[in-house]
Amino acid sequence: MTALLFAFSVLLVAQTEVDQVRELDLSGWVALAYENSPAITSADASLMSSEASLTNSESFLWPSLNLSAGASRMWSTMQVPGGEIEDTESNSFSTSLTLSQELLQSAGQNWLYLDAAQLSLKAAEADHRSDILNITMDVINAYYGVLEAVELKKAAEAAHERSFSQLERTEALYEIGAGTTLQLLQVQVQESGDKLTVSRREQGVFTAYSNLFNATGLNRSVNHLLINPRAIIEPLPIESVQDISLDYSENPGLQSASFRARASELQSTAATRAYWPSLRASAGWSWNDNTLDDVSSMFENDGFNAGVNLSWNVFDGFLRESRIKSARASSLISHASLETLENSVSTSIESLSNSLKLDIQYYSDSKLMLEQAQEQYRLSLMSYEMGALPLMDLLDAQSDLSQSEANLVSAEITALTSEASLLIQLGRMPRVGE
């Protein structure tokens, strides 16, 4: 009875562990990355910083209100006629409230800086979108890396199963004297090589999963999450690839560079406005007294003021000229970077488009090659069993089949990652599920 309860407990624990294992498709892993990746947090923080900078640039639109209050006590000693020393004490209380509003700063310099800050925020939003796409691409590469490793392991296991069956058959023939030592050694070498390949593929699966967990920001100890190899999208047909628009105007990196170039132009123009004066209006109320005892007459000693202030920085030790030159240099750098990036994106998209077409074609060819290798192996096995084919030819057909299975897996993964890379470069979200 005790043994029965123990066995039941073991089965229950095993079932619980199986139930905890979750197989996620690509969209599920991308969602995990959006939730856990530190790169997402960094991108959000950068966007928040740009929003704060815009709020800072908008501050001149609102008046500033300043309240101040103070209290002091003074002791003094003085000599009065007759030679006596007289000590005196006095109190002083004051408060003031000042309201000021900037009317015009250096011929509208602040408005230009505000426009530049708005463009900088748009650039930050484009950078944020670019970060999201880059993280998505990292997850896609890691996910398909796991898929490729898993499928290559399956192909290696199938190859090892074939070679092991052949080894058993050859050993049986060798024992009854129907096989040579050379044939046995050849099959043993083949089986040993296939077994070693399986071990390497197992290590490849572990490494690929580690890369996937790193891309999603998860700890590798969370080992109950797996990919779902049954929920894999098919590569696009060549006709659909040819219909993809290569308009790269939505590329977020290019959009960000364009916004920053325009912002640098405005900042350069704003810097030249520093030669002009600034105008500011202010109004205030103030009160001071030497006592707080008489509340009824407390505010009889107050006053009001209002005025307009014009300030003009005539000479500042060439600081203004230095800032103008620096702003112009930043504008030139921004435009040069924009032009360089646009040329790079244009070239990259054309190259990715051509590569994707070739990868799709190779994927189609790989399926045909696999069918040919499967048929060739079937015929070779029949011929060998009838004694019409040498063992080495059968082993070659077996190796060709294993290679064709691996080539098809790699061709499919390459086509899918090339498609995702092209869409990311175009600024579009790639397919993460049907």
Short mmCIF file of C-alpha atoms in Angstrom, two decimals:
data_model
loop_
_atom_site.label_atom_id
_atom_site.label_comp_id
_atom_site.label_asym_id
_atom_site.label_seq_id
_atom_site.Cartn_x
_atom_site.Cartn_y
_atom_site.Cartn_z
CA MET A 1 0.00 0.00 0.00
CA THR A 2 2.84 2.36 0.84
CA ALA A 3 4.54 1.63 -2.47
CA LEU A 4 1.30 2.34 -4.28
CA LEU A 5 0.90 5.71 -2.55
CA PHE A 6 4.52 6.59 -3.35
CA ALA A 7 4.06 5.74 -7.02
CA PHE A 8 0.89 7.81 -7.13
CA SER A 9 2.72 10.77 -5.57
CA VAL A 10 5.51 10.52 -8.13
CA LEU A 11 3.02 10.47 -10.98
CA LEU A 12 1.17 13.45 -9.51
CA VAL A 13 4.37 15.51 -9.22
CA ALA A 14 5.40 14.58 -12.76
CA GLN A 15 1.98 15.58 -14.08
CA THR A 16 2.21 18.92 -12.23
CA GLU A 17 5.59 19.63 -13.83
CA VAL A 18 4.20 18.78 -17.26
CA ASP A 19 1.22 21.06 -16.69
CA GLN A 20 3.57 23.93 -15.85
CA VAL A 21 5.37 23.70 -19.17
CA ARG A 22 4.05 26.32 -21.57
CA GLU A 23 4.65 26.39 -25.29
CA LEU A 24 4.46 29.92 -26.67
CA ASP A 25 4.36 30.95 -30.29
CA LEU A 26 6.39 33.85 -31.63
CA SER A 27 3.78 36.46 -30.68
CA GLY A 28 3.81 35.16 -27.10
CA TRP A 29 7.58 35.51 -26.82
CA VAL A 30 7.43 39.02 -28.32
CA ALA A 31 4.80 39.96 -25.73
CA LEU A 32 7.09 38.64 -22.98
CA ALA A 33 9.92 40.80 -24.31
CA TYR A 34 7.71 43.90 -24.28
CA GLU A 35 6.89 43.16 -20.66
CA ASN A 36 10.28 42.09 -19.30
CA SER A 37 13.07 43.39 -21.54
CA PRO A 38 15.31 46.05 -19.91
CA ALA A 39 15.66 47.63 -23.34
CA ILE A 40 11.94 48.49 -23.24
CA THR A 41 12.41 50.22 -19.89
CA SER A 42 15.35 52.16 -21.28
CA ALA A 43 13.35 53.19 -24.36
CA ASP A 44 10.43 54.33 -22.18
CA ALA A 45 12.79 56.34 -19.98
CA SER A 46 14.33 58.08 -23.02
CA LEU A 47 10.88 59.04 -24.26
CA MET A 48 9.92 60.30 -20.80
CA SER A 49 13.06 62.47 -20.74
CA SER A 50 12.15 64.04 -24.08
CA GLU A 51 8.63 64.78 -22.85
CA ALA A 52 10.13 66.50 -19.81
CA SER A 53 12.39 68.58 -22.07
CA LEU A 54 9.35 69.74 -24.04
CA THR A 55 7.57 70.74 -20.83
CA ASN A 56 10.66 72.71 -19.84
CA SER A 57 10.63 74.53 -23.20
CA GLU A 58 6.95 75.38 -22.77
CA SER A 59 7.47 76.97 -19.36
CA PHE A 60 7.81 80.50 -20.81
CA LEU A 61 4.18 80.35 -21.93
CA TRP A 62 3.06 80.54 -18.31
CA PRO A 63 3.65 83.40 -15.84
CA SER A 64 5.84 82.78 -12.83
CA LEU A 65 4.59 83.55 -9.35
CA ASN A 66 7.07 84.04 -6.52
CA LEU A 67 6.23 84.40 -2.85
CA SER A 68 8.80 85.41 -0.29
CA ALA A 69 8.60 86.24 3.41
CA GLY A 70 11.11 87.12 6.05
CA ALA A 71 11.55 88.04 9.70
CA SER A 72 14.61 89.53 11.41
CA ARG A 73 15.70 90.98 14.73
CA MET A 74 18.42 93.57 15.10
CA TRP A 75 20.43 94.57 18.16
CA SER A 76 22.41 97.84 18.28
CA THR A 77 24.47 99.74 20.80
CA MET A 78 24.97 103.52 20.71
CA GLN A 79 26.39 106.20 23.02
CA VAL A 80 23.98 108.95 23.99
CA PRO A 81 24.90 112.44 25.30
CA GLY A 82 26.20 112.12 28.80
CA GLY A 83 28.39 109.17 27.96
CA GLU A 84 25.86 106.50 28.65
CA ILE A 85 25.56 103.41 26.46
CA GLU A 86 22.08 102.58 25.20
CA ASP A 87 21.11 99.19 23.80
CA THR A 88 18.26 99.02 21.35
CA GLU A 89 16.40 96.13 19.74
CA SER A 90 14.10 96.13 16.74
CA ASN A 91 12.10 93.63 14.70
CA SER A 92 11.40 93.61 11.00
CA PHE A 93 8.79 91.54 9.14
CA SER A 94 8.23 91.52 5.39
CA THR A 95 6.54 89.58 2.63
CA SER A 96 6.17 90.02 -1.11
CA LEU A 97 4.35 88.42 -4.01
CA THR A 98 5.65 88.88 -7.54
CA LEU A 99 4.00 87.89 -10.81
CA SER A 100 6.12 88.05 -13.97
CA GLN A 101 5.59 87.09 -17.58
CA GLU A 102 8.06 86.95 -20.40
CA LEU A 103 6.66 88.91 -23.37
CA LEU A 104 9.41 88.46 -25.92
CA GLN A 105 12.79 86.81 -25.57
CA SER A 106 15.40 87.88 -28.09
CA ALA A 107 13.00 88.47 -30.98
CA GLY A 108 11.06 85.22 -30.45
CA GLN A 109 14.01 82.96 -29.62
CA ASN A 110 11.98 80.99 -27.10
CA TRP A 111 9.31 80.17 -29.71
CA LEU A 112 11.96 78.74 -32.00
CA TYR A 113 13.35 76.65 -29.18
CA LEU A 114 9.82 75.43 -28.46
CA ASP A 115 9.35 74.32 -32.07
CA ALA A 116 12.72 72.57 -31.91
CA ALA A 117 11.72 70.80 -28.69
CA GLN A 118 8.49 69.58 -30.32
CA LEU A 119 10.51 68.16 -33.21
CA SER A 120 12.92 66.57 -30.74
CA LEU A 121 9.97 64.88 -29.03
CA LYS A 122 8.80 63.50 -32.39
CA ALA A 123 12.34 62.24 -32.95
CA ALA A 124 12.28 60.58 -29.53
CA GLU A 125 8.95 58.92 -30.36
CA ALA A 126 10.48 57.64 -33.60
CA ASP A 127 13.48 56.35 -31.64
CA HIS A 128 11.10 54.62 -29.24
CA ARG A 129 9.33 52.96 -32.16
CA SER A 130 12.72 51.96 -33.55
CA ASP A 131 13.69 50.41 -30.21
CA ILE A 132 10.45 48.41 -30.18
CA LEU A 133 11.12 47.11 -33.69
CA ASN A 134 14.74 46.27 -32.84
CA ILE A 135 13.68 44.33 -29.75
CA THR A 136 11.08 42.53 -31.84
CA MET A 137 13.78 41.61 -34.35
CA ASP A 138 16.05 40.34 -31.57
CA VAL A 139 13.29 38.07 -30.32
CA ILE A 140 12.52 36.88 -33.86
CA ASN A 141 16.16 36.00 -34.49
CA ALA A 142 16.42 34.19 -31.16
CA TYR A 143 13.07 32.42 -31.62
CA TYR A 144 13.93 31.16 -35.07
CA GLY A 145 17.36 30.23 -33.75
CA VAL A 146 15.65 27.93 -31.25
CA LEU A 147 13.37 26.57 -33.95
CA GLU A 148 16.33 25.85 -36.21
CA ALA A 149 18.22 24.17 -33.38
CA VAL A 150 15.21 22.02 -32.46
CA GLU A 151 14.54 20.99 -36.05
CA LEU A 152 18.21 20.27 -36.69
CA LYS A 153 18.23 18.10 -33.59
CA LYS A 154 15.20 16.18 -34.92
CA ALA A 155 16.96 15.72 -38.26
CA ALA A 156 20.10 14.53 -36.48
CA GLU A 157 18.07 12.08 -34.38
CA ALA A 158 16.38 10.74 -37.53
CA ALA A 159 19.78 10.33 -39.20
CA HIS A 160 21.13 8.57 -36.13
CA GLU A 161 18.13 6.27 -36.05
CA ARG A 162 18.75 5.28 -39.66
CA SER A 163 22.45 4.73 -39.10
CA PHE A 164 21.78 2.76 -35.91
CA SER A 165 19.32 0.51 -37.72
CA GLN A 166 21.89 0.02 -40.46
CA LEU A 167 24.53 -0.79 -37.82
CA GLU A 168 22.31 -3.46 -36.25
CA ARG A 169 21.67 -4.97 -39.67
CA THR A 170 25.35 -4.93 -40.59
CA GLU A 171 26.37 -6.47 -37.25
CA ALA A 172 23.85 -9.26 -37.78
CA LEU A 173 25.26 -9.92 -41.26
CA TYR A 174 28.81 -9.78 -39.92
CA GLU A 175 28.06 -12.34 -37.24
CA ILE A 176 26.84 -14.86 -39.81
CA GLY A 177 29.77 -14.12 -42.11
CA ALA A 178 27.77 -12.23 -44.71
CA GLY A 179 29.57 -8.93 -44.08
CA THR A 180 33.16 -7.78 -44.06
CA THR A 181 35.07 -6.04 -41.31
CA LEU A 182 35.47 -2.97 -43.52
CA GLN A 183 31.73 -2.71 -43.98
CA LEU A 184 31.17 -2.99 -40.23
CA LEU A 185 33.76 -0.29 -39.54
CA GLN A 186 32.19 2.01 -42.15
CA VAL A 187 28.76 1.70 -40.57
CA GLN A 188 30.20 2.11 -37.06
CA VAL A 189 31.93 5.33 -38.11
CA GLN A 190 28.70 6.58 -39.68
CA GLU A 191 26.67 5.75 -36.55
CA SER A 192 29.27 7.31 -34.24
CA GLY A 193 29.34 10.50 -36.30
CA ASP A 194 25.55 10.75 -36.29
CA LYS A 195 25.48 10.18 -32.52
CA LEU A 196 28.03 12.94 -32.01
CA THR A 197 25.93 15.23 -34.20
CA VAL A 198 22.91 14.60 -31.97
CA SER A 199 24.93 15.64 -28.90
CA ARG A 200 26.07 18.81 -30.64
CA ARG A 201 22.51 19.59 -31.68
CA GLU A 202 21.36 19.17 -28.06
CA GLN A 203 23.97 21.71 -26.96
CA GLY A 204 22.82 23.98 -29.78
CA VAL A 205 19.25 23.82 -28.48
CA PHE A 206 20.40 24.83 -24.98
CA THR A 207 22.43 27.74 -26.36
CA ALA A 208 19.57 28.89 -28.58
CA TYR A 209 17.13 28.90 -25.67
CA SER A 210 19.63 30.91 -23.61
CA ASN A 211 19.76 33.51 -26.38
CA LEU A 212 15.97 33.60 -26.53
CA PHE A 213 15.66 34.14 -22.78
CA ASN A 214 18.25 36.93 -22.96
CA ALA A 215 16.37 38.60 -25.80
CA THR A 216 13.12 38.56 -23.83
CA GLY A 217 14.72 39.72 -20.58
CA LEU A 218 13.88 36.52 -18.71
CA ASN A 219 16.03 34.47 -16.38
CA ARG A 220 17.26 31.18 -17.82
CA SER A 221 16.00 29.46 -14.69
CA VAL A 222 12.45 29.95 -16.03
CA ASN A 223 12.78 26.66 -17.88
CA HIS A 224 9.07 25.86 -18.17
CA LEU A 225 8.70 28.10 -21.22
CA LEU A 226 9.28 26.55 -24.63
CA ILE A 227 8.58 27.50 -28.21
CA ASN A 228 5.63 25.98 -30.02
CA PRO A 229 7.11 24.29 -33.12
CA ARG A 230 3.62 23.59 -34.43
CA ALA A 231 2.72 27.30 -34.67
CA ILE A 232 5.28 28.37 -37.24
CA ILE A 233 4.36 30.65 -40.12
CA GLU A 234 5.27 29.64 -43.63
CA PRO A 235 7.66 31.75 -45.71
CA LEU A 236 5.90 34.05 -48.14
CA PRO A 237 5.52 32.91 -51.74
CA ILE A 238 7.68 34.70 -54.25
CA GLU A 239 4.65 36.53 -55.67
CA SER A 240 3.87 38.09 -52.29
CA VAL A 241 7.49 39.13 -51.83
CA GLN A 242 7.45 40.95 -55.14
CA ASP A 243 4.34 42.87 -54.01
CA ILE A 244 6.05 44.30 -50.91
CA SER A 245 6.39 48.06 -51.27
CA LEU A 246 9.97 49.23 -50.74
CA ASP A 247 8.92 52.70 -49.59
CA TYR A 248 11.16 53.33 -46.59
CA SER A 249 9.61 56.62 -45.49
CA GLU A 250 8.26 54.86 -42.37
CA ASN A 251 11.73 53.84 -41.22
CA PRO A 252 11.80 55.19 -37.64
CA GLY A 253 15.54 55.77 -37.60
CA LEU A 254 15.29 57.85 -40.76
CA GLN A 255 12.29 59.75 -39.39
CA SER A 256 14.16 60.47 -36.18
CA ALA A 257 17.19 61.78 -38.08
CA SER A 258 14.94 63.99 -40.20
CA PHE A 259 13.21 65.46 -37.14
CA ARG A 260 16.53 66.12 -35.44
CA ALA A 261 17.95 67.80 -38.55
CA ARG A 262 14.96 70.15 -38.67
CA ALA A 263 15.25 70.80 -34.94
CA SER A 264 18.94 71.65 -35.29
CA GLU A 265 18.06 74.16 -38.02
CA LEU A 266 15.61 75.90 -35.71
CA GLN A 267 18.12 75.88 -32.86
CA SER A 268 20.72 77.43 -35.14
CA THR A 269 18.27 80.17 -36.17
CA ALA A 270 17.29 80.71 -32.55
CA ALA A 271 20.93 81.14 -31.54
CA THR A 272 21.31 84.08 -33.93
CA ARG A 273 18.34 85.81 -32.26
CA ALA A 274 20.48 86.31 -29.15
CA TYR A 275 21.58 89.67 -30.60
CA TRP A 276 18.11 91.09 -29.90
CA PRO A 277 16.77 92.41 -26.56
CA SER A 278 14.22 90.66 -24.33
CA LEU A 279 11.04 92.17 -22.88
CA ARG A 280 9.45 91.08 -19.62
CA ALA A 281 6.46 92.37 -17.61
CA SER A 282 6.06 92.07 -13.87
CA ALA A 283 3.69 93.09 -11.08
CA GLY A 284 3.96 92.64 -7.36
CA TRP A 285 2.77 93.36 -3.86
CA SER A 286 4.96 93.87 -0.80
CA TRP A 287 4.52 94.54 2.92
CA ASN A 288 6.86 95.25 5.79
CA ASP A 289 6.43 96.25 9.43
CA ASN A 290 8.22 95.99 12.76
CA THR A 291 5.43 94.24 14.66
CA LEU A 292 2.84 91.53 14.27
CA ASP A 293 0.79 92.57 17.32
CA ASP A 294 -1.73 94.90 15.70
CA VAL A 295 -3.48 92.65 13.19
CA SER A 296 -6.03 95.32 12.18
CA SER A 297 -3.32 97.66 10.88
CA MET A 298 -1.03 94.95 9.82
CA PHE A 299 -1.37 95.55 6.08
CA GLU A 300 -1.33 99.36 6.15
CA ASN A 301 2.34 99.33 5.31
CA ASP A 302 2.01 97.49 1.99
CA GLY A 303 2.59 98.57 -1.59
CA PHE A 304 2.03 97.53 -5.19
CA ASN A 305 4.23 97.75 -8.25
CA ALA A 306 3.97 97.01 -11.94
CA GLY A 307 6.38 97.50 -14.78
CA VAL A 308 7.98 96.39 -17.98
CA ASN A 309 11.63 95.48 -18.17
CA LEU A 310 13.79 95.58 -21.33
CA SER A 311 17.16 93.81 -21.17
CA TRP A 312 19.77 93.75 -23.88
CA ASN A 313 22.99 91.78 -23.68
CA VAL A 314 25.35 94.07 -25.50
CA PHE A 315 28.58 92.14 -24.89
CA ASP A 316 29.15 88.81 -23.16
CA GLY A 317 32.76 88.02 -23.96
CA PHE A 318 31.90 86.35 -27.31
CA LEU A 319 29.85 83.67 -25.55
CA ARG A 320 26.94 84.41 -27.88
CA GLU A 321 29.09 84.01 -31.00
CA SER A 322 30.44 80.72 -29.68
CA ARG A 323 26.93 79.36 -29.17
CA ILE A 324 25.92 80.43 -32.69
CA LYS A 325 28.88 78.62 -34.23
CA SER A 326 28.19 75.51 -32.15
CA ALA A 327 24.53 75.47 -33.23
CA ARG A 328 25.50 75.84 -36.89
CA ALA A 329 28.00 73.00 -36.58
CA SER A 330 25.35 70.77 -34.96
CA SER A 331 22.98 71.58 -37.82
CA LEU A 332 25.57 70.62 -40.43
CA ILE A 333 26.36 67.38 -38.60
CA SER A 334 22.66 66.50 -38.33
CA HIS A 335 22.06 67.03 -42.04
CA ALA A 336 25.17 65.05 -42.95
CA SER A 337 24.05 62.19 -40.70
CA LEU A 338 20.59 62.28 -42.26
CA GLU A 339 22.01 62.03 -45.78
CA THR A 340 24.35 59.20 -44.80
CA LEU A 341 21.57 57.29 -43.07
CA GLU A 342 19.19 57.71 -46.00
CA ASN A 343 21.79 56.30 -48.40
CA SER A 344 22.48 53.41 -46.02
CA VAL A 345 18.78 52.58 -45.58
CA SER A 346 18.13 52.72 -49.31
CA THR A 347 21.04 50.38 -50.06
CA SER A 348 20.16 48.04 -47.20
CA ILE A 349 16.53 47.70 -48.27
CA GLU A 350 17.47 46.92 -51.85
CA SER A 351 19.95 44.30 -50.65
CA LEU A 352 17.46 42.76 -48.21
CA SER A 353 14.78 42.60 -50.87
CA ASN A 354 17.07 40.76 -53.28
CA SER A 355 18.28 38.44 -50.52
CA LEU A 356 14.71 37.60 -49.53
CA LYS A 357 13.81 36.64 -53.09
CA LEU A 358 16.87 34.39 -53.28
CA ASP A 359 16.10 32.87 -49.88
CA ILE A 360 12.51 32.10 -50.94
CA GLN A 361 13.76 30.48 -54.11
CA TYR A 362 16.32 28.45 -52.18
CA TYR A 363 13.61 27.34 -49.75
CA SER A 364 11.51 26.07 -52.66
CA ASP A 365 14.53 24.32 -54.15
CA SER A 366 15.38 22.77 -50.77
CA LYS A 367 11.95 21.13 -50.58
CA LEU A 368 12.51 19.58 -54.01
CA MET A 369 16.02 18.49 -53.02
CA LEU A 370 14.62 16.82 -49.89
CA GLU A 371 12.04 14.93 -51.94
CA GLN A 372 14.78 13.81 -54.29
CA ALA A 373 17.03 12.73 -51.40
CA GLN A 374 14.19 10.78 -49.77
CA GLU A 375 13.42 8.95 -52.99
CA GLN A 376 17.11 8.32 -53.65
CA TYR A 377 17.53 6.86 -50.17
CA ARG A 378 14.46 4.64 -50.60
CA LEU A 379 15.76 3.28 -53.90
CA SER A 380 19.29 2.87 -52.53
CA LEU A 381 17.99 0.91 -49.55
CA MET A 382 15.97 -1.37 -51.83
CA SER A 383 18.94 -1.91 -54.10
CA TYR A 384 21.25 -2.62 -51.16
CA GLU A 385 18.84 -5.15 -49.69
CA MET A 386 18.70 -6.91 -53.08
CA GLY A 387 22.50 -6.90 -53.22
CA ALA A 388 22.68 -4.56 -56.21
CA LEU A 389 24.27 -1.58 -54.38
CA PRO A 390 27.48 -1.34 -52.34
CA LEU A 391 27.21 -0.33 -48.68
CA MET A 392 29.17 2.88 -49.24
CA ASP A 393 26.63 4.07 -51.80
CA LEU A 394 23.85 3.43 -49.31
CA LEU A 395 25.71 5.39 -46.63
CA ASP A 396 26.23 8.24 -49.09
CA ALA A 397 22.51 8.30 -49.86
CA GLN A 398 21.79 8.31 -46.15
CA SER A 399 24.17 11.25 -45.59
CA ASP A 400 22.61 13.13 -48.50
CA LEU A 401 19.17 12.67 -46.95
CA SER A 402 20.36 13.97 -43.59
CA GLN A 403 22.00 16.96 -45.24
CA SER A 404 18.87 17.73 -47.26
CA GLU A 405 16.72 17.63 -44.10
CA ALA A 406 19.08 20.06 -42.38
CA ASN A 407 19.26 22.30 -45.46
CA LEU A 408 15.48 22.60 -45.60
CA VAL A 409 15.33 23.66 -41.96
CA SER A 410 18.04 26.29 -42.42
CA ALA A 411 16.49 27.53 -45.67
CA GLU A 412 13.10 28.02 -43.99
CA ILE A 413 14.62 29.90 -41.04
CA THR A 414 16.73 32.07 -43.33
CA ALA A 415 13.70 33.01 -45.43
CA LEU A 416 11.66 33.93 -42.35
CA THR A 417 14.41 36.03 -40.76
CA SER A 418 15.16 37.78 -44.07
CA GLU A 419 11.50 38.71 -44.40
CA ALA A 420 11.42 40.08 -40.85
CA SER A 421 14.64 42.06 -41.42
CA LEU A 422 13.22 43.66 -44.55
CA LEU A 423 9.97 44.68 -42.85
CA ILE A 424 11.84 46.03 -39.83
CA GLN A 425 14.05 48.12 -42.10
CA LEU A 426 10.94 49.46 -43.83
CA GLY A 427 9.58 50.50 -40.45
CA ARG A 428 6.81 47.92 -40.38
CA MET A 429 5.96 45.30 -37.81
CA PRO A 430 6.95 41.85 -39.11
CA ARG A 431 4.71 38.83 -39.00
CA VAL A 432 4.77 37.23 -35.56
CA GLY A 433 1.83 34.88 -36.16
CA GLU A 434 -0.99 34.16 -38.55
#
